[in-house]
Protein backbone atom coordinates (compact mmCIF):
# COMPACT_ATOMS: atom_id res chain seq x y z
CA MET A 1 120.86 86.82 125.18
CA LYS A 2 121.01 88.03 121.56
CA THR A 3 119.50 91.36 122.65
CA ILE A 4 122.23 91.89 125.26
CA LYS A 5 124.98 91.08 122.75
CA LEU A 6 123.40 93.45 120.25
CA LEU A 7 123.12 96.19 122.87
CA ILE A 8 126.75 95.73 123.95
CA SER A 9 127.86 95.80 120.30
CA LEU A 10 125.95 99.04 119.66
CA VAL A 11 127.43 100.68 122.76
CA PHE A 12 130.94 99.57 121.72
CA LEU A 13 130.51 100.84 118.16
CA THR A 14 129.19 104.15 119.45
CA LEU A 15 132.19 104.59 121.72
CA ILE A 16 134.81 103.83 119.08
CA SER A 17 133.11 105.99 116.44
CA CYS A 18 133.22 109.14 118.58
CA ASN A 19 135.98 111.59 117.82
CA ASN A 20 137.82 113.92 120.13
CA SER A 21 135.89 117.20 120.26
CA ASP A 22 139.02 118.97 121.55
CA ALA A 23 140.87 118.34 118.28
CA ASP A 24 141.22 121.24 115.89
CA ASP A 25 139.24 120.08 112.89
CA THR A 26 139.31 123.48 111.18
CA PRO A 27 140.68 122.98 107.68
CA ASN A 28 143.43 125.25 106.44
CA THR A 29 141.50 127.00 103.66
CA LEU A 30 144.72 128.55 102.35
CA VAL A 31 146.08 125.19 101.15
CA GLY A 32 145.71 124.85 97.40
CA THR A 33 146.40 126.80 94.22
CA TRP A 34 145.46 130.44 93.69
CA LYS A 35 145.42 132.54 90.47
CA TYR A 36 146.25 136.24 90.38
CA THR A 37 143.18 138.17 89.15
CA GLU A 38 143.18 141.77 90.46
CA MET A 39 145.41 144.41 92.01
CA LEU A 40 144.90 147.54 94.08
CA ALA A 41 147.44 150.35 94.06
CA ASP A 42 146.11 153.37 95.92
CA PRO A 43 147.41 156.73 94.59
CA GLY A 44 147.55 158.13 98.13
CA ASN A 45 144.11 159.62 98.52
CA GLY A 46 142.13 156.48 99.42
CA SER A 47 140.50 156.23 95.99
CA GLY A 48 142.23 152.99 94.95
CA ILE A 49 140.05 150.12 93.78
CA PHE A 50 140.80 146.59 92.63
CA THR A 51 141.33 146.38 88.88
CA PRO A 52 141.61 143.20 86.79
CA VAL A 53 145.05 141.98 85.71
CA ILE A 54 146.05 139.70 82.88
CA SER A 55 148.38 137.18 84.44
CA ASP A 56 149.22 133.50 84.60
CA LYS A 57 150.81 133.97 88.03
CA ILE A 58 149.77 131.34 90.54
CA LEU A 59 150.55 130.61 94.18
CA THR A 60 150.46 127.12 95.67
CA PHE A 61 150.19 126.72 99.43
CA VAL A 62 150.86 123.34 101.05
CA ALA A 63 149.94 122.20 104.55
CA THR A 64 153.61 122.12 105.65
CA GLY A 65 153.74 125.94 105.67
CA ASN A 66 155.46 126.38 102.32
CA VAL A 67 154.32 128.40 99.33
CA THR A 68 155.59 128.37 95.74
CA SER A 69 154.85 130.64 92.82
CA ASN A 70 155.65 130.87 89.13
CA GLY A 71 156.25 134.59 89.66
CA SER A 72 157.77 136.86 92.29
CA LEU A 73 156.32 136.70 95.79
CA CYS A 74 158.08 139.95 96.71
CA ASP A 75 155.80 142.28 94.74
CA MET A 76 152.54 142.59 92.84
CA SER A 77 154.07 141.97 89.41
CA THR A 78 151.96 140.02 86.95
CA ALA A 79 154.94 138.21 85.42
CA SER A 80 154.91 134.45 85.62
CA ASN A 81 158.33 133.67 84.22
CA ALA A 82 160.37 133.00 87.36
CA SER A 83 159.71 130.70 90.28
CA SER A 84 159.88 131.80 93.90
CA THR A 85 159.22 130.25 97.28
CA GLY A 86 158.40 131.27 100.80
CA THR A 87 156.82 130.22 104.04
CA TYR A 88 153.52 131.15 105.64
CA THR A 89 152.14 131.03 109.16
CA ALA A 90 148.39 130.49 109.37
CA ALA A 91 148.25 131.56 113.04
CA THR A 92 149.43 135.09 112.15
CA ASN A 93 148.28 135.25 108.49
CA THR A 94 151.79 136.12 107.35
CA LEU A 95 153.85 135.12 104.34
CA ILE A 96 157.62 135.59 104.11
CA PRO A 97 159.15 135.23 100.64
CA THR A 98 162.55 133.48 100.58
CA SER A 99 164.05 135.92 98.07
CA CYS A 100 163.14 138.98 100.17
CA PRO A 101 163.31 137.72 103.78
CA ASN A 102 162.94 141.17 105.36
CA THR A 103 159.49 141.46 103.79
CA THR A 104 156.40 140.24 105.61
CA ILE A 105 153.17 140.06 103.65
CA ILE A 106 149.90 139.95 105.56
CA TYR A 107 147.22 137.87 103.88
CA GLU A 108 143.50 137.39 104.35
CA VAL A 109 141.32 134.55 103.08
CA THR A 110 137.59 134.91 102.59
CA GLY A 111 135.96 131.92 100.96
CA THR A 112 137.68 131.47 97.61
CA THR A 113 139.41 134.85 97.66
CA LEU A 114 142.96 135.47 98.88
CA ILE A 115 144.29 139.01 99.31
CA LEU A 116 147.97 139.73 99.85
CA ASN A 117 148.63 143.06 101.58
CA TYR A 118 152.09 144.23 100.57
CA PRO A 119 154.12 146.54 102.84
CA CYS A 120 153.68 149.78 100.88
CA ILE A 121 153.30 153.35 102.16
CA GLU A 122 149.91 153.51 100.42
CA PRO A 123 147.65 150.44 100.22
CA CYS A 124 148.80 147.94 97.62
CA LYS A 125 147.14 144.55 97.39
CA ALA A 126 146.99 141.54 95.12
CA LYS A 127 143.80 139.48 94.83
CA PHE A 128 143.80 135.79 93.95
CA ILE A 129 140.98 133.30 93.43
CA LYS A 130 141.22 129.65 94.40
CA VAL A 131 141.66 127.25 91.52
CA PRO A 132 139.48 124.15 91.91
């Protein structure tokens, strides 16, 4: 009798410990704080490369789809003396700054690197690293 109770208990525990495999368990790797480290401004001939910047500019992404910064989100400036906000959509990898709503910034996340692709005629990008 004890064996049957034990077997039923194990089956019950197994059933309640299973999770729904249809659920999207993919974490939003964008959520967190990012520090501005490099920029790329191509001169028009494809020779542009990322170069280090000296900046205290940070971006903070939250799971609700909002982003804040201690600098402008509208451009690649290194200044960190004015706050700005915006929204992002993970499904389309887009960021829209509140202070320049007609601007859409495409972003890409690879591991602990975030690159913002600004809408310039020639490539212009800002690279951030995730702050632990």
